[in-house]
CSV table of C-alpha atoms and ligand atoms in Angstrom, one decimal:
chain,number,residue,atom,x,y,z
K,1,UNK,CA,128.9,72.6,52.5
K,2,UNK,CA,131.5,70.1,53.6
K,3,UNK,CA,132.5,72.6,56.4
K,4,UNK,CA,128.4,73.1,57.6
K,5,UNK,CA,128.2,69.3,58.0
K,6,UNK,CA,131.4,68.7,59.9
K,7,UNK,CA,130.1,72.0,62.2
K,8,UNK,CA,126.5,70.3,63.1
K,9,UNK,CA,128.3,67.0,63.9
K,10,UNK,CA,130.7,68.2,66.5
K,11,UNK,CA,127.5,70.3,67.9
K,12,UNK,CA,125.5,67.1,67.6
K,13,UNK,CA,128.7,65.1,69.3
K,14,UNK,CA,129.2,67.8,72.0
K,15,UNK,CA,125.3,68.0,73.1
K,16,UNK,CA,125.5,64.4,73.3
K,17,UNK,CA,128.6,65.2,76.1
K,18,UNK,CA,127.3,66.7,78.3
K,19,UNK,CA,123.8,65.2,78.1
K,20,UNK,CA,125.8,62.0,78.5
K,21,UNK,CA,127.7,64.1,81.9
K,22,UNK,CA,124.4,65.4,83.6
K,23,UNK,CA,123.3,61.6,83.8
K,24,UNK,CA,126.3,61.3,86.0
K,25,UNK,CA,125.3,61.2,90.0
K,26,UNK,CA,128.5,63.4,90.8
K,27,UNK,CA,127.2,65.8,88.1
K,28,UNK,CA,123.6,65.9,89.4
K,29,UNK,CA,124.8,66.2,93.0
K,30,UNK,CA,127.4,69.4,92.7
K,31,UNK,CA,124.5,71.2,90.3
K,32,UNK,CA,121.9,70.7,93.0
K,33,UNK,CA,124.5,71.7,95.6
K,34,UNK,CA,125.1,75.1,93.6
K,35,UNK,CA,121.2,75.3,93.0
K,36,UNK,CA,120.5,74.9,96.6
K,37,UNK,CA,123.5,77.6,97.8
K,38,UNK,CA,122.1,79.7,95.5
K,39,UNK,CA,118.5,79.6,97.3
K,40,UNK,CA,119.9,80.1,100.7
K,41,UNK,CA,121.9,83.1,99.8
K,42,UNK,CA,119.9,86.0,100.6
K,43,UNK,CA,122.6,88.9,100.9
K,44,UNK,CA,121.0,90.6,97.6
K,45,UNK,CA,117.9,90.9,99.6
K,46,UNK,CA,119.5,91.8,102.9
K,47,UNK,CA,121.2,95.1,100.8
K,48,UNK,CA,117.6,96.5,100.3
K,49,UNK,CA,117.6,97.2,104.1
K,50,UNK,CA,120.3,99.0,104.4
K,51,UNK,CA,119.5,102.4,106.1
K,52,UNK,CA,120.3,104.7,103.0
K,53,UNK,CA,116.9,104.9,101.5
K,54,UNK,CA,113.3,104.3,101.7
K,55,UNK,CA,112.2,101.6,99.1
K,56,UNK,CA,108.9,100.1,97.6
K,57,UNK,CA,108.9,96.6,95.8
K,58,UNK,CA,105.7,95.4,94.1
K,59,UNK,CA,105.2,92.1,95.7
K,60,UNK,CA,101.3,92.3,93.7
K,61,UNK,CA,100.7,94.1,90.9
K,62,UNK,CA,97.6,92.2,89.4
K,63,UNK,CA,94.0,92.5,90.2
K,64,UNK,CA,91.2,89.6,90.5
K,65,UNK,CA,91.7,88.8,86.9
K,66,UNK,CA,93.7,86.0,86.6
K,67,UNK,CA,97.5,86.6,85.2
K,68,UNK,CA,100.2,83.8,84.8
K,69,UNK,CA,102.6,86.0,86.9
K,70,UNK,CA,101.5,88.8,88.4
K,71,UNK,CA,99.9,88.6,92.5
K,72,UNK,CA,97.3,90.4,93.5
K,73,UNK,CA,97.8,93.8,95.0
K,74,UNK,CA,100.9,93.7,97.9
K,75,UNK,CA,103.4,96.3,98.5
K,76,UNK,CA,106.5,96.0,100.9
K,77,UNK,CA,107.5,99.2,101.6
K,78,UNK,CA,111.4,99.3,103.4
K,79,UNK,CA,112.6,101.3,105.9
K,80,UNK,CA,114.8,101.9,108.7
K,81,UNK,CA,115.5,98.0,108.6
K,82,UNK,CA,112.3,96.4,108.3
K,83,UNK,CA,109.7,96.0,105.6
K,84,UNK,CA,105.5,97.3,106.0
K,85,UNK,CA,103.2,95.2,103.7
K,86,UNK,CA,100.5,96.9,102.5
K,87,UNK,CA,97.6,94.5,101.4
K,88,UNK,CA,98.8,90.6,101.2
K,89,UNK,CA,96.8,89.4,97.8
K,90,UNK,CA,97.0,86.1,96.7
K,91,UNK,CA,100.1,84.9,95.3
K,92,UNK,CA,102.0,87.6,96.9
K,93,UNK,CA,104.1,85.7,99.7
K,94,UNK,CA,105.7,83.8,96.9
K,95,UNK,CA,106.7,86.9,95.3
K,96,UNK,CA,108.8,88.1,98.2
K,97,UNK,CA,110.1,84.5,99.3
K,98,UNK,CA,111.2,83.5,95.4
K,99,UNK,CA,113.5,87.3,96.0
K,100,UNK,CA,114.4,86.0,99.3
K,101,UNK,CA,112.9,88.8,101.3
K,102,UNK,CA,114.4,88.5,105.0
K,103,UNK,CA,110.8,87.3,106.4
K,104,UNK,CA,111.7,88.0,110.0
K,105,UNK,CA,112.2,92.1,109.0
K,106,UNK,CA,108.7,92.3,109.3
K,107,UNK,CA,107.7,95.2,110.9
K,108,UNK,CA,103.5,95.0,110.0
K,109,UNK,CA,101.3,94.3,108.0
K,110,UNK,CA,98.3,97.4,106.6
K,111,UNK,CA,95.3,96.6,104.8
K,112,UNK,CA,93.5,99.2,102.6
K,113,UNK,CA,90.3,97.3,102.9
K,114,UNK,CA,88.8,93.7,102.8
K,115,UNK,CA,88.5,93.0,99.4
K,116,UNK,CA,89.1,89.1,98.6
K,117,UNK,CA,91.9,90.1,96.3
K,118,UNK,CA,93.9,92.4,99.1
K,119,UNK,CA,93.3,89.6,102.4
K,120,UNK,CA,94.3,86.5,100.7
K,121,UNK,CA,97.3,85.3,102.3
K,122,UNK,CA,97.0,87.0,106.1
K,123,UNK,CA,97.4,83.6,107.5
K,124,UNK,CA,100.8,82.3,105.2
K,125,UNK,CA,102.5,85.8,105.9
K,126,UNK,CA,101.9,85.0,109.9
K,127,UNK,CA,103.5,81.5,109.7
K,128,UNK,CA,106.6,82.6,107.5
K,129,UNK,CA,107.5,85.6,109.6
K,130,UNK,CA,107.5,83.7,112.6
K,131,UNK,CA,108.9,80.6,111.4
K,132,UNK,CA,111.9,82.8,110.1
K,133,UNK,CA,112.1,84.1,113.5
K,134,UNK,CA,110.0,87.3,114.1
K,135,UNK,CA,110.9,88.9,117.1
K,136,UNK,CA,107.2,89.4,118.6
K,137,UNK,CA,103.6,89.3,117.5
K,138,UNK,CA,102.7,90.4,114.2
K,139,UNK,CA,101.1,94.0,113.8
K,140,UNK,CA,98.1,94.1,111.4
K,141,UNK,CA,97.0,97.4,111.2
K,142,UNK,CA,93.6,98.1,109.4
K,143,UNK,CA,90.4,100.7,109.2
K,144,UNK,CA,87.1,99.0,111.3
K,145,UNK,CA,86.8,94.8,110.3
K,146,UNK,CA,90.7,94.5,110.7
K,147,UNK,CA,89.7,92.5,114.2
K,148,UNK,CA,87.5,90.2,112.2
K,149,UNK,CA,90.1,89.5,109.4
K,150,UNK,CA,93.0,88.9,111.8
K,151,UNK,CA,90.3,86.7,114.5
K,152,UNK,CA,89.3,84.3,112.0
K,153,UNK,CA,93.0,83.9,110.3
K,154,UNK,CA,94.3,83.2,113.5
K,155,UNK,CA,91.8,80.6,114.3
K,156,UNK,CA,92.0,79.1,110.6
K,157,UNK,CA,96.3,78.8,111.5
K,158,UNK,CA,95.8,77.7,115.0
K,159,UNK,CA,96.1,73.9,114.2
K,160,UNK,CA,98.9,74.8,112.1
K,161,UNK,CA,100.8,76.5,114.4
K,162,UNK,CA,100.1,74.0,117.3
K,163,UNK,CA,101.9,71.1,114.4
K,164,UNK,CA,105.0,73.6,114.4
K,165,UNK,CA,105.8,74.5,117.8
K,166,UNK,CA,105.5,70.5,119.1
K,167,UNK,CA,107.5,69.4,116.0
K,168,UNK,CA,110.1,72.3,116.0
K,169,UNK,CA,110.1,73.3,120.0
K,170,UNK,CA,109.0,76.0,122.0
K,171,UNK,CA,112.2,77.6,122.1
K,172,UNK,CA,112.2,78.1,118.6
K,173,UNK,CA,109.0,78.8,117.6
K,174,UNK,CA,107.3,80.0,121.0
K,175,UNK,CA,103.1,80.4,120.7
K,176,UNK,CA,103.3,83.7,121.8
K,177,UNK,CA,105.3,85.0,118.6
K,178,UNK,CA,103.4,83.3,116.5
K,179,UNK,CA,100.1,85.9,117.4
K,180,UNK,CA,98.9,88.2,115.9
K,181,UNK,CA,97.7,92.0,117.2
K,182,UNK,CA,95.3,93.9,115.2
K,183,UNK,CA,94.9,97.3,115.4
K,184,UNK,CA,91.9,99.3,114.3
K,185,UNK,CA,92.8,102.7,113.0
K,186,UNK,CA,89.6,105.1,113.5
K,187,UNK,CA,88.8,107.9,110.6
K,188,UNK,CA,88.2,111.1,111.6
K,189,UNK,CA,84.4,112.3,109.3
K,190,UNK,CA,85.9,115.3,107.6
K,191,UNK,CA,88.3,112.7,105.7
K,192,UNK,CA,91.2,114.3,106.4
K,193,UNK,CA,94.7,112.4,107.3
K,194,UNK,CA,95.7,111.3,110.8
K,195,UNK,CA,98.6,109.4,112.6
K,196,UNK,CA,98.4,105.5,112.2
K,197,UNK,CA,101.8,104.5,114.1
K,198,UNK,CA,105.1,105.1,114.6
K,199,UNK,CA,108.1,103.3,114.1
K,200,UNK,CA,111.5,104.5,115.0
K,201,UNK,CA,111.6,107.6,112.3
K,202,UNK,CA,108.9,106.0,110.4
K,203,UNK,CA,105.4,107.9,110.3
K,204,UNK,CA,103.0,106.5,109.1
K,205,UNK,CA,99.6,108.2,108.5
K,206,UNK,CA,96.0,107.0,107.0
K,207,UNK,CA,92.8,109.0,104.8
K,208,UNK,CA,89.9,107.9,103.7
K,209,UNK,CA,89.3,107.3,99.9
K,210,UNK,CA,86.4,106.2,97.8
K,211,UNK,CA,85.6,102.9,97.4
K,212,UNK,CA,81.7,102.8,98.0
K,213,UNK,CA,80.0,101.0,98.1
K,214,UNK,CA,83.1,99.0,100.2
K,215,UNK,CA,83.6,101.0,103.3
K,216,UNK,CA,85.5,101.7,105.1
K,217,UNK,CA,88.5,101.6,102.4
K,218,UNK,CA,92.2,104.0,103.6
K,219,UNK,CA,95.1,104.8,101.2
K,220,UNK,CA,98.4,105.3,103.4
K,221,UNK,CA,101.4,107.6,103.7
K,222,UNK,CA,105.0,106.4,104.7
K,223,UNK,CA,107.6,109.8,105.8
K,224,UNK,CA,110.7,108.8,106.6
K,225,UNK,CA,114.0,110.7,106.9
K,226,UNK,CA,112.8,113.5,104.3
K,227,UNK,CA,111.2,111.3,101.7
K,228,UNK,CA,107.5,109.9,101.7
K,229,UNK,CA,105.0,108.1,99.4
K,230,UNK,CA,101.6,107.1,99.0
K,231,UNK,CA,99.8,104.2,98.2
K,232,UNK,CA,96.1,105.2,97.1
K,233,UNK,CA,94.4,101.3,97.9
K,234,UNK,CA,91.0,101.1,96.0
K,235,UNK,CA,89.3,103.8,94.7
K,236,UNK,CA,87.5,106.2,92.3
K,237,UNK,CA,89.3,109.0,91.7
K,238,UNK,CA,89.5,110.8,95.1
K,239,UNK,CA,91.3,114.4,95.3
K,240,UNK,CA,91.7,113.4,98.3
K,241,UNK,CA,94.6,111.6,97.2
K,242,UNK,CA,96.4,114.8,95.8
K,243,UNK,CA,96.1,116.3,99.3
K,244,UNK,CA,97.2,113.2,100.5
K,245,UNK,CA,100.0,113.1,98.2
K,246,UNK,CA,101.5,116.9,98.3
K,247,UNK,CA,104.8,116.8,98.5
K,248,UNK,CA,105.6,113.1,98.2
K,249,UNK,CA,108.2,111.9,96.3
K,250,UNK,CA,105.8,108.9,95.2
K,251,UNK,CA,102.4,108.2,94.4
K,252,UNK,CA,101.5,104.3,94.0
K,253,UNK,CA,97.8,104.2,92.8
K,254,UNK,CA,95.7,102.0,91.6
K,255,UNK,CA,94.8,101.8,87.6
K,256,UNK,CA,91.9,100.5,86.1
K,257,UNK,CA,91.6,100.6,81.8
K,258,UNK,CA,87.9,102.0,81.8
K,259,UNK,CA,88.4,101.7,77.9
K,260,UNK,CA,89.4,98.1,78.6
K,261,UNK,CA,86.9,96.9,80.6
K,262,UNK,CA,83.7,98.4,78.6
K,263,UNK,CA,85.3,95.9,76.1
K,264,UNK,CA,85.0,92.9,78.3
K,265,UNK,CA,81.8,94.1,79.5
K,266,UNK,CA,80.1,94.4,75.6
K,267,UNK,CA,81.9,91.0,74.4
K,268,UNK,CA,81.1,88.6,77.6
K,269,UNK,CA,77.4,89.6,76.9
K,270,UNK,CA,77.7,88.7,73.4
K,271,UNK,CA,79.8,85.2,74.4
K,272,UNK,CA,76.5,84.8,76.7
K,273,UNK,CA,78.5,85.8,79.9
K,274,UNK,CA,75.7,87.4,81.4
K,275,UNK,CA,77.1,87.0,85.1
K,276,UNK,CA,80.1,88.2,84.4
K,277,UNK,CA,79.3,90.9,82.1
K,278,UNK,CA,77.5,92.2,84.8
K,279,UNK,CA,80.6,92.5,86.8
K,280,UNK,CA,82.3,94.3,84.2
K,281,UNK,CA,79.5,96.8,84.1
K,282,UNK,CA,79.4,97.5,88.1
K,283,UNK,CA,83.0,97.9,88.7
K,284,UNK,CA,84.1,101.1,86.4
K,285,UNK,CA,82.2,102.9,89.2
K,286,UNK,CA,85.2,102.5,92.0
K,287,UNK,CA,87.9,102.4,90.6
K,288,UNK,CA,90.6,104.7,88.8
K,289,UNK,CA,91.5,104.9,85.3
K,290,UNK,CA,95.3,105.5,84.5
K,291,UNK,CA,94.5,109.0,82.6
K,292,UNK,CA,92.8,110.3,86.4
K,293,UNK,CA,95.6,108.6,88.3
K,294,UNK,CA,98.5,110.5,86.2
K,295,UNK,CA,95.6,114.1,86.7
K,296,UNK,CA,96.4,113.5,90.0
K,297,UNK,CA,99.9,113.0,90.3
K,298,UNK,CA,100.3,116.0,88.6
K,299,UNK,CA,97.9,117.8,90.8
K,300,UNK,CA,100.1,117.0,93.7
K,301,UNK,CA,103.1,117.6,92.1
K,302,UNK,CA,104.6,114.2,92.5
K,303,UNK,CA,107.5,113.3,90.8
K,304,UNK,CA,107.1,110.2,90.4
K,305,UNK,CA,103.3,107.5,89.6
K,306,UNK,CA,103.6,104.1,89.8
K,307,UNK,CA,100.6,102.3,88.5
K,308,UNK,CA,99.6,99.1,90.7
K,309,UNK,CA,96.6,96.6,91.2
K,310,UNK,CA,96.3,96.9,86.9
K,311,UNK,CA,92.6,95.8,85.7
K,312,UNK,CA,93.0,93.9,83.1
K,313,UNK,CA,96.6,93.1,84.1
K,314,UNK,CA,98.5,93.6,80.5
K,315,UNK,CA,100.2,90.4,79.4
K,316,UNK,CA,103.0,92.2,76.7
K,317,UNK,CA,104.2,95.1,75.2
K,318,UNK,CA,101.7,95.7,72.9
K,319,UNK,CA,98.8,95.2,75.6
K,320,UNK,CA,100.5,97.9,78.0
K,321,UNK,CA,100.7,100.3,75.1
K,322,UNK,CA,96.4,100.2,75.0
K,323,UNK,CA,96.3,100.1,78.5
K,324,UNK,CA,98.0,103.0,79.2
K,325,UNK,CA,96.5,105.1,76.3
K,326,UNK,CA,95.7,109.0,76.7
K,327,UNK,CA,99.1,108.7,79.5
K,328,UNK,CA,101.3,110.0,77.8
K,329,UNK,CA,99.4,113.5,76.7
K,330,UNK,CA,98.4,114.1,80.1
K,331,UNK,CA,101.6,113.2,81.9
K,332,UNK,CA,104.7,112.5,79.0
K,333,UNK,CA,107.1,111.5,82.0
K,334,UNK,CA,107.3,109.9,85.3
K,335,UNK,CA,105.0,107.1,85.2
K,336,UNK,CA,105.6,103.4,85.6
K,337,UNK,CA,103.5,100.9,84.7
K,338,UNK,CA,104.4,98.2,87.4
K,339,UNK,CA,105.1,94.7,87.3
K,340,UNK,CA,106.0,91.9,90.4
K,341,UNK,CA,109.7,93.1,91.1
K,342,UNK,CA,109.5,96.6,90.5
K,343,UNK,CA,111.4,98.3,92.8
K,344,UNK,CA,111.2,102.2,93.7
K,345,UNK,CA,114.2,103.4,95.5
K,346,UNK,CA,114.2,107.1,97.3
K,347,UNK,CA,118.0,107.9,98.5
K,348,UNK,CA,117.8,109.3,101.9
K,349,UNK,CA,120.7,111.8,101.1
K,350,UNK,CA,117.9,112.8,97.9
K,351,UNK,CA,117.4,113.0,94.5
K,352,UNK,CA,115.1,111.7,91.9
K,353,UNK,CA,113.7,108.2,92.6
K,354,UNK,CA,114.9,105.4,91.0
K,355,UNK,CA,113.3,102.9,88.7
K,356,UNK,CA,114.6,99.3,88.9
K,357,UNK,CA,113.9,95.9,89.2
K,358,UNK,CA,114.6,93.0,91.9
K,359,UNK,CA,115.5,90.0,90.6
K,360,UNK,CA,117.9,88.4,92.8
Q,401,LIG,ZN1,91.2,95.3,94.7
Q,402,LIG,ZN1,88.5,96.7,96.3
């Protein structure tokens, strides 16, 4: 007893030391110093580029619902020393800049369609690529309405971007730079995939998919050196994706708990949530739930399904257990559930894709 006493006093006396200590301005300076160095370092990030794989971290794994920590939908896919963002939702920039993604390795930005939760942050990805300093003009590439989106961003920024060029100098942040170019990519009617651009080794290619009554809305395929994937965007299930997919080493698609949201639909009438009850009734119909998405992965033979844009987001363990229910007896491996910092790496010399985190 003697000994537990005398142990809780020198704890006691000791947290009173350094609480005592960090009241110290010398103290408080060199912490801040280290906190600051710390911030500024960004060689973690920089490794990601290096030209030995293809790579895919979720920048946005969440969906309209509101979530504590996930973003809505983005996906920076990295290759050949740059990084493609598919879809820039809402909370997304702040995802890549708290991992200290190199913001001047943009190479463009692609959106899947023009859904409020895929759009939101056009205008803060513009200003932070060039402010880091982007090479040219920003590429925004995008089926028909991508010439509207990037128009009325640009004009929303323009005041902004006047502020930083007389406060910083032209020579750093020259007008020009700070544009951006959109480019419409047209569909050919029989749905089938076509060229979108090309980038060094990088292909990538565009297909319809079925998101009615939102149209047009693409999913996207990235080839480079030998390994591919595929990001579905928004839809029902589409076999198009599984054509889409064949032979691709990944297939990121969309998951919706149909289960899930019936629930939310039945118990926000009975809370007298008639508005949004109604929601929860009309949206089943357009998107996929995570039983078809892991049908089709297996139809295209993909190793690998990583579930994105997750409606209702799961909040813990226990919640990503219901959401991903029937999974596992349809498709027992090679599924992941995504969160904000999942990163997907495919080796260039090949092999199985990896499953990791970044966290820097
Ligand atoms: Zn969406
Ligand atoms: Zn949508």
């Amino acid at each position: 007893m003697r000994f537990l006493s005398w142990s809780l006093g020198i704890v006691a006396l000791l947290a009173l030391a350094v609480f005592g200590l960090l009241q110290l301005t010398p103290v408080q300076d060199r912490l801040i110093d280290r906190v600051i160095r710390k911030n500024v370092d960004n060689s973690a990030a920089q490794a990601l580029f290096k030209d030995d794989a293809m790579r895919l971290l979720v920048c946005g794994s969440g969906s309209p619902l509101p979530h504590p920590t996930r973003a809505r939908p983005c996906l920076a896919v990295i290759a050949g020393g740059k990084f493609y963002i598919v879809d820039t939702g809402p909370g997304s920039w702040n995802q890549l800049a708290l991992r200290h993604i190199p913001a001047e390795r943009i190479g463009a930005i692609l959106y899947t369609h023009f859904h409020s939760d895929h759009i939101g942050e056009l205008g803060e990805f513009n200003m932070q690529t060039w402010v880091a300093g982007r090479p040219g003009p920003l590429a925004v590439y995008g089926p028909e309405g991508v010439q509207r989106l990037v128009a009325g961003y640009s004009e929303a920024y323009a005041l902004d971007r006047g502020y930083r060029t007389a406060h910083h100098g032209a020579e750093m942040l020259p007008p020009e730079r700070g544009e951006m170019q959109a480019h419409t990519l047209a569909l050919p009617a029989d749905g089938h995939r076509v060229p979108a651009f090309e980038d060094g080794e990088l292909k990538v290619s565009v297909f319809a998919v079925h998101h009615e009554p939102i149209e047009p809305a693409v999913g996207y395929r990235f080839d480079y050196k030998g390994r591919s994937l595929v990001i579905s965007g928004d839809t029902r299930r589409d076999e198009r994706i599984v054509t889409a997919a064949e032979g691709a080493d990944l297939l990121a698609h969309e998951a919706q708990a149909q289960h899930l949201v019936a629930r939310m639909h039945t118990l926000t009438a009975e809370a007298g949530r008639p508005r949004i009850s109604k929601i929860f009734g009309d949206i089943p119909n357009y998107h996929t739930s995570p039983v078809e998405a892991a049908e089709l992965a297996n139809a295209a033979k993909v190793p690998l399904l990583l579930l994105y844009h997750l409606t209702p987001s799961p909040p813990n363990r226990i919640a990503e257990q219901v959401f991903m229910r029937g999974v596992k007896a349809v498709r027992p491996e090679g599924v992941v559930l995504s969160d904000d910092g999942t990163l997907i790496t495919l080796p260039l010399a090949g092999g199985a894709p990896q499953v990791g985190r970044f966290d820097p």
